[in-house]
mmCIF file of C-alpha atoms (C1' of nucleotides) in Angstrom:
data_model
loop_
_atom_site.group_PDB
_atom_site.id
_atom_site.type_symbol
_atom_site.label_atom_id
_atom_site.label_comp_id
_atom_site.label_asym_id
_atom_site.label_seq_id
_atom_site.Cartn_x
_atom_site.Cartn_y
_atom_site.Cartn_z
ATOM 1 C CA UNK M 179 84.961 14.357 -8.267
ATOM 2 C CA UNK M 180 87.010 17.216 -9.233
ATOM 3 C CA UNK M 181 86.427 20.838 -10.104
ATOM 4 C CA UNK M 182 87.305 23.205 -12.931
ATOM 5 C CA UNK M 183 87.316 26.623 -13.828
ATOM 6 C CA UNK M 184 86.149 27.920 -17.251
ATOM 7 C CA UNK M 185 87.485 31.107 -19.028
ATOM 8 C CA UNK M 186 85.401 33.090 -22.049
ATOM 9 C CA UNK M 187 85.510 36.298 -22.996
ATOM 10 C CA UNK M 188 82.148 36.652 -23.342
ATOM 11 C CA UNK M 189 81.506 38.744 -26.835
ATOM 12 C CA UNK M 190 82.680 35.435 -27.967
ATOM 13 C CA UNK M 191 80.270 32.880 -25.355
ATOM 14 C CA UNK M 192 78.936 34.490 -22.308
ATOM 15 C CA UNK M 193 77.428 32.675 -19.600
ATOM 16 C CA UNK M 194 73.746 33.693 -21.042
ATOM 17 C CA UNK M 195 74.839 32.338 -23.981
ATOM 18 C CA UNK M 196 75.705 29.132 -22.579
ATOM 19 C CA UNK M 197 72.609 28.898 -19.867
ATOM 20 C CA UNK M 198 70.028 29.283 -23.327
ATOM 21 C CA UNK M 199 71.794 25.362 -23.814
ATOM 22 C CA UNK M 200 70.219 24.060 -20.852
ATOM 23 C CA UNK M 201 69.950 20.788 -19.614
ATOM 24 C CA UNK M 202 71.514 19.705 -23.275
ATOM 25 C CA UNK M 203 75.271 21.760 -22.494
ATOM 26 C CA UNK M 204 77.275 22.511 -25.159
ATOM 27 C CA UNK M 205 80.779 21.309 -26.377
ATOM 28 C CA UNK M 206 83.545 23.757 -25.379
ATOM 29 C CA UNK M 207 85.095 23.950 -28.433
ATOM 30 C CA UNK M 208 88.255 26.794 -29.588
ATOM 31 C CA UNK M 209 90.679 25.299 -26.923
ATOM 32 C CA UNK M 210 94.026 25.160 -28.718
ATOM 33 C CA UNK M 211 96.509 24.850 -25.735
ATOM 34 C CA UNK M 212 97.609 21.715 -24.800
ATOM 35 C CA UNK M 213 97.225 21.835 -21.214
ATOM 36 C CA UNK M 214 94.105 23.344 -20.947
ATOM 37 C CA UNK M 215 93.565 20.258 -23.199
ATOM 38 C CA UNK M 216 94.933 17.754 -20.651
ATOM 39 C CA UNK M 217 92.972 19.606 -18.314
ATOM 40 C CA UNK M 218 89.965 18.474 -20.523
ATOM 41 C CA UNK M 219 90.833 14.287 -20.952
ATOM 42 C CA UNK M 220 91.368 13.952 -17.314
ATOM 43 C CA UNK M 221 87.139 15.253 -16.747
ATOM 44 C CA UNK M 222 84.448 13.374 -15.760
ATOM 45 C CA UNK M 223 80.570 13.479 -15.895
ATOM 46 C CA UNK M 224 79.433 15.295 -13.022
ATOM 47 C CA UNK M 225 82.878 17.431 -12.575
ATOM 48 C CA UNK M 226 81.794 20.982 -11.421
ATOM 49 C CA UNK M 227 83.472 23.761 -12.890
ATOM 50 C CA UNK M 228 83.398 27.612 -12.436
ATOM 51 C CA UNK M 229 82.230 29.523 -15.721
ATOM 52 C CA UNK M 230 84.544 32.918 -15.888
ATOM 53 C CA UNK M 231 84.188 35.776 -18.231
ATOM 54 C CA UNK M 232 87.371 37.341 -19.182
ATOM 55 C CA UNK M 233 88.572 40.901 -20.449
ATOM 56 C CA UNK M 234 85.284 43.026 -19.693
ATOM 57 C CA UNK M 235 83.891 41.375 -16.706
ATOM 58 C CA UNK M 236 86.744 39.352 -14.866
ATOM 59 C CA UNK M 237 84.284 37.368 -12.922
ATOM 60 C CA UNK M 238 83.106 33.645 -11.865
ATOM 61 C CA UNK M 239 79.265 34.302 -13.035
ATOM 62 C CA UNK M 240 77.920 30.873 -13.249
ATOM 63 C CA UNK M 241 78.566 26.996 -11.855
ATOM 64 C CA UNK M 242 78.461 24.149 -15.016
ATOM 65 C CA UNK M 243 78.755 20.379 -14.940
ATOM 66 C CA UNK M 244 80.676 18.217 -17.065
ATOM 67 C CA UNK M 245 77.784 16.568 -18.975
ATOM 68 C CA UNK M 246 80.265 14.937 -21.604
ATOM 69 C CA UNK M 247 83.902 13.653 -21.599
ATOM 70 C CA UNK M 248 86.601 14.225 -23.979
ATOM 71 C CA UNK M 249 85.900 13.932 -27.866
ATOM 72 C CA UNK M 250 86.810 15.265 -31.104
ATOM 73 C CA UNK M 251 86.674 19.073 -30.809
ATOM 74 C CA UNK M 252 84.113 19.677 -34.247
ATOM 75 C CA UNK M 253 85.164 22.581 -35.105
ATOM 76 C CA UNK M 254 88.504 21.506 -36.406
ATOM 77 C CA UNK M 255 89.574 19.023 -37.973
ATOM 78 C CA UNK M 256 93.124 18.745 -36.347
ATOM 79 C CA UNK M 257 92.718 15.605 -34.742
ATOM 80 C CA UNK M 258 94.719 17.202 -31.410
ATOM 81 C CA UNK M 259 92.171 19.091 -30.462
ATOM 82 C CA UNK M 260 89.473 17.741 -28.091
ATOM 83 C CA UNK M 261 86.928 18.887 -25.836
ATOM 84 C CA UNK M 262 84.340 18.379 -23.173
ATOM 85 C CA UNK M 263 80.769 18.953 -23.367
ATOM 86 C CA UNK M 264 79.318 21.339 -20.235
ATOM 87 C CA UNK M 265 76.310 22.374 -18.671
ATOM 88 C CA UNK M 266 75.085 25.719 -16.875
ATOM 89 C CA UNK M 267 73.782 24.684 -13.052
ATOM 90 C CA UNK M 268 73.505 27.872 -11.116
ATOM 91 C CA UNK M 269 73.513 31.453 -11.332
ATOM 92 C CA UNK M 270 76.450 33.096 -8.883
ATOM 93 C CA UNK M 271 74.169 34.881 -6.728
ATOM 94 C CA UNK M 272 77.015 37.798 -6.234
ATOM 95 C CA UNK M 273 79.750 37.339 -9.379
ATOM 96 C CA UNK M 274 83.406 37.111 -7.664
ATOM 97 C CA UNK M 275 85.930 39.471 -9.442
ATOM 98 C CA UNK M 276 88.970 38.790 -9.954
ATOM 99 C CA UNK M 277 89.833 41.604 -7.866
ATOM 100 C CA UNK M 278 88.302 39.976 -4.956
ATOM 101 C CA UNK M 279 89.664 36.606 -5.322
ATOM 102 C CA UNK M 280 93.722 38.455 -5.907
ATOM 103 C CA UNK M 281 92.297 40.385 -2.452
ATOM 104 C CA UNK M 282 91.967 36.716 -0.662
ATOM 105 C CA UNK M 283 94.713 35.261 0.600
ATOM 106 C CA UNK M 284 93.356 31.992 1.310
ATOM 107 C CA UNK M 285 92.729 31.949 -3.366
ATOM 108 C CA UNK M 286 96.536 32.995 -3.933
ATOM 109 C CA UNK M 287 97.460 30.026 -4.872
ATOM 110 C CA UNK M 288 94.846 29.974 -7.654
ATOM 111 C CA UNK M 289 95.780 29.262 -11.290
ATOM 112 C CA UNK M 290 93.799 31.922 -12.316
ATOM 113 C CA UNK M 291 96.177 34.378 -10.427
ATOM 114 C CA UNK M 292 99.642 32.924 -11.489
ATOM 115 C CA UNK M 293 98.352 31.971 -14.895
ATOM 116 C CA UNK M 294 95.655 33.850 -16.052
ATOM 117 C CA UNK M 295 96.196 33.055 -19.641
ATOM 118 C CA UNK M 296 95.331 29.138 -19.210
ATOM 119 C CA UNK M 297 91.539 29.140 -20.223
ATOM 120 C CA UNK M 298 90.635 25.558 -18.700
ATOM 121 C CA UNK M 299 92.161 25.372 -15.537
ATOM 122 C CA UNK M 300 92.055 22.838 -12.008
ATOM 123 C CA UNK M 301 90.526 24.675 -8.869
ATOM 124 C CA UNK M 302 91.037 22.385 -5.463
ATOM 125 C CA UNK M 303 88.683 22.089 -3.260
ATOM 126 C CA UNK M 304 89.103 24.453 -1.068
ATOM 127 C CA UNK M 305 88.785 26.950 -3.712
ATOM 128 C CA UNK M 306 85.858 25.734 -4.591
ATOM 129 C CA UNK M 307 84.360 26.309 -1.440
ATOM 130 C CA UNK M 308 85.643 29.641 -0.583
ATOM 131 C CA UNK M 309 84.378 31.338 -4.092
ATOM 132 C CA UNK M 310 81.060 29.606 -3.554
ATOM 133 C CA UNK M 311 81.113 31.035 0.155
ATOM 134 C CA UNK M 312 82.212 34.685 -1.473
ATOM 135 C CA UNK M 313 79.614 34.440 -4.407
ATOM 136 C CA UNK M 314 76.819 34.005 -2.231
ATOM 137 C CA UNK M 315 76.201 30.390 -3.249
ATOM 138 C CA UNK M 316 75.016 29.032 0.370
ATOM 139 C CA UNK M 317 76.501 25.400 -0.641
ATOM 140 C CA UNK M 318 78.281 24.402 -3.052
ATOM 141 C CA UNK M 319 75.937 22.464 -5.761
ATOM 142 C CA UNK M 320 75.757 19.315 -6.332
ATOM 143 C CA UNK M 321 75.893 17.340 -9.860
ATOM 144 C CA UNK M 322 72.984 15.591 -10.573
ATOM 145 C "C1'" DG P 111 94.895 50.843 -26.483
ATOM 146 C "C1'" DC P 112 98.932 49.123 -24.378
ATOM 147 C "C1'" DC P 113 101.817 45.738 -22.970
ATOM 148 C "C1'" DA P 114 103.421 41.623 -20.245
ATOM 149 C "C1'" DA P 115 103.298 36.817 -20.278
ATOM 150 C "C1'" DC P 116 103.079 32.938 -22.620
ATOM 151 C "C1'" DG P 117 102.894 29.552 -26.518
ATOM 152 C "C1'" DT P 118 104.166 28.309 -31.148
ATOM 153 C "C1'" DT P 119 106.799 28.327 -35.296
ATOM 154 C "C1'" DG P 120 110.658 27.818 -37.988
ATOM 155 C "C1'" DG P 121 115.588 28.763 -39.215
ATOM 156 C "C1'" DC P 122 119.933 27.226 -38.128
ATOM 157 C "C1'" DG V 5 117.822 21.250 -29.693
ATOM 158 C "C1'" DC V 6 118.201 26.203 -29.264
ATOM 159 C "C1'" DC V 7 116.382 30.522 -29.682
ATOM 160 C "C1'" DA V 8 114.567 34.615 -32.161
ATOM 161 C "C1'" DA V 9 110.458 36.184 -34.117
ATOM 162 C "C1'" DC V 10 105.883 36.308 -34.068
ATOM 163 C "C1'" DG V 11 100.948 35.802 -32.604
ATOM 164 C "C1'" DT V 12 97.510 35.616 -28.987
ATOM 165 C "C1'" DT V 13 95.488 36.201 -24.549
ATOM 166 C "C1'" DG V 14 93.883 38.891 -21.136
ATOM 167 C "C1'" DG V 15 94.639 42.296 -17.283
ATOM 168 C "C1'" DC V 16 94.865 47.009 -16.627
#
DNA sequence: GCCAACGTTGGC
DNA sequence: GCCAACGTTGGC
C-alpha cells in the first residue's frame, strides 16, 4: 500500500471536476514526463493519493484511490505514454497550502517542495499522516 | 506577468 | 555523447 500525490492546475481538472466521476474515477491522462510515468506503473488498486491544485490554489483539496493500474494513456497515441485510472474519496476538511506544508519541518523532505514541477509524485507515510492530521482529516481513509 | 527550474530536442 | 536552444510548468 503506497501513497501518491496528484498535481492539476485546476482550469484544466479541478478536484470538483474529478469528484462529478464518482465511484467510476477517471483516467489521468496529459502526463508526458517519464517519471511521473514510472511513478504511475509502479500503482496499485487501492493506492491513496493526495489530489493538489496547482498555480491558483496551491493546495491538497481532496484524497483519491487508485481504482485502475497502468494502461494506454487514450488521449495519445504515443505508445509511451500511460496512465492510471483514480477516484475522489474525501473532501480535505481544511485544504493544506503549500505554504503550510514549506512552514512544516517534519514535510521538508517532500517532493512537492524540492520538485514542484513533477506532477505525479511518491509521498511516504509519514507524510501522509501529517497532511491528513493538518487538513483536518481525523484518520487517514481507508481504500475500500 | 515574470522568471527559475527542469525536460526535451536536435546539431555537431 | 555533449550541450545550446527552446518549451513548459508552476511558484510568486
Amino acid at each position: 500500500m503506497a501513497y501518491w500525490l496528484f498535481k492539476s492546475e485546476p482550469n484544466a481538472w479541478s478536484w470538483e471536476d474529478q469528484k462529478r466521476k464518482g465511484e467510476a474515477g477517471e483516467e489521468w491522462t496529459g502526463v508526458r514526463n517519464y517519471q511521473a510515468r514510472n511513478n504511475m506503473r509502479e500503482m496499485k488498486i487501492g493506492d491513496l493519493g493526495f489530489f493538489y491544485h496547482s498555480v491558483k490554489e496551491t493546495s491538497v483539496v481532496g484524497v483519491v484511490e487508485v481504482c485502475n493500474t497502468v494502461h494506454p494513456d487514450s488521449t495519445t497515441d504515443d505508445p509511451r505514454w500511460e496512465c492510471v485510472d483514480i477516484r475522489a474519496v474525501a473532501d480535505i476538511p481544511r485544504p493544506v497550502t503549500l505554504a503550510d506544508i514549506k512552514a512544516n519541518p517534519r514535510l521538508s523532505d517532500m517532493v512537492l517542495v524540492n520538485n514542484s514541477r513533477l506532477s505525479v509524485q511518491p509521498v511516504s507515510e509519514q507524510e501522509w499522516r501529517e497532511i491528513c492530521r493538518m487538513g483536518g482529516l481525523k484518520e487517514a481513509p481507508k481504500s475500500a
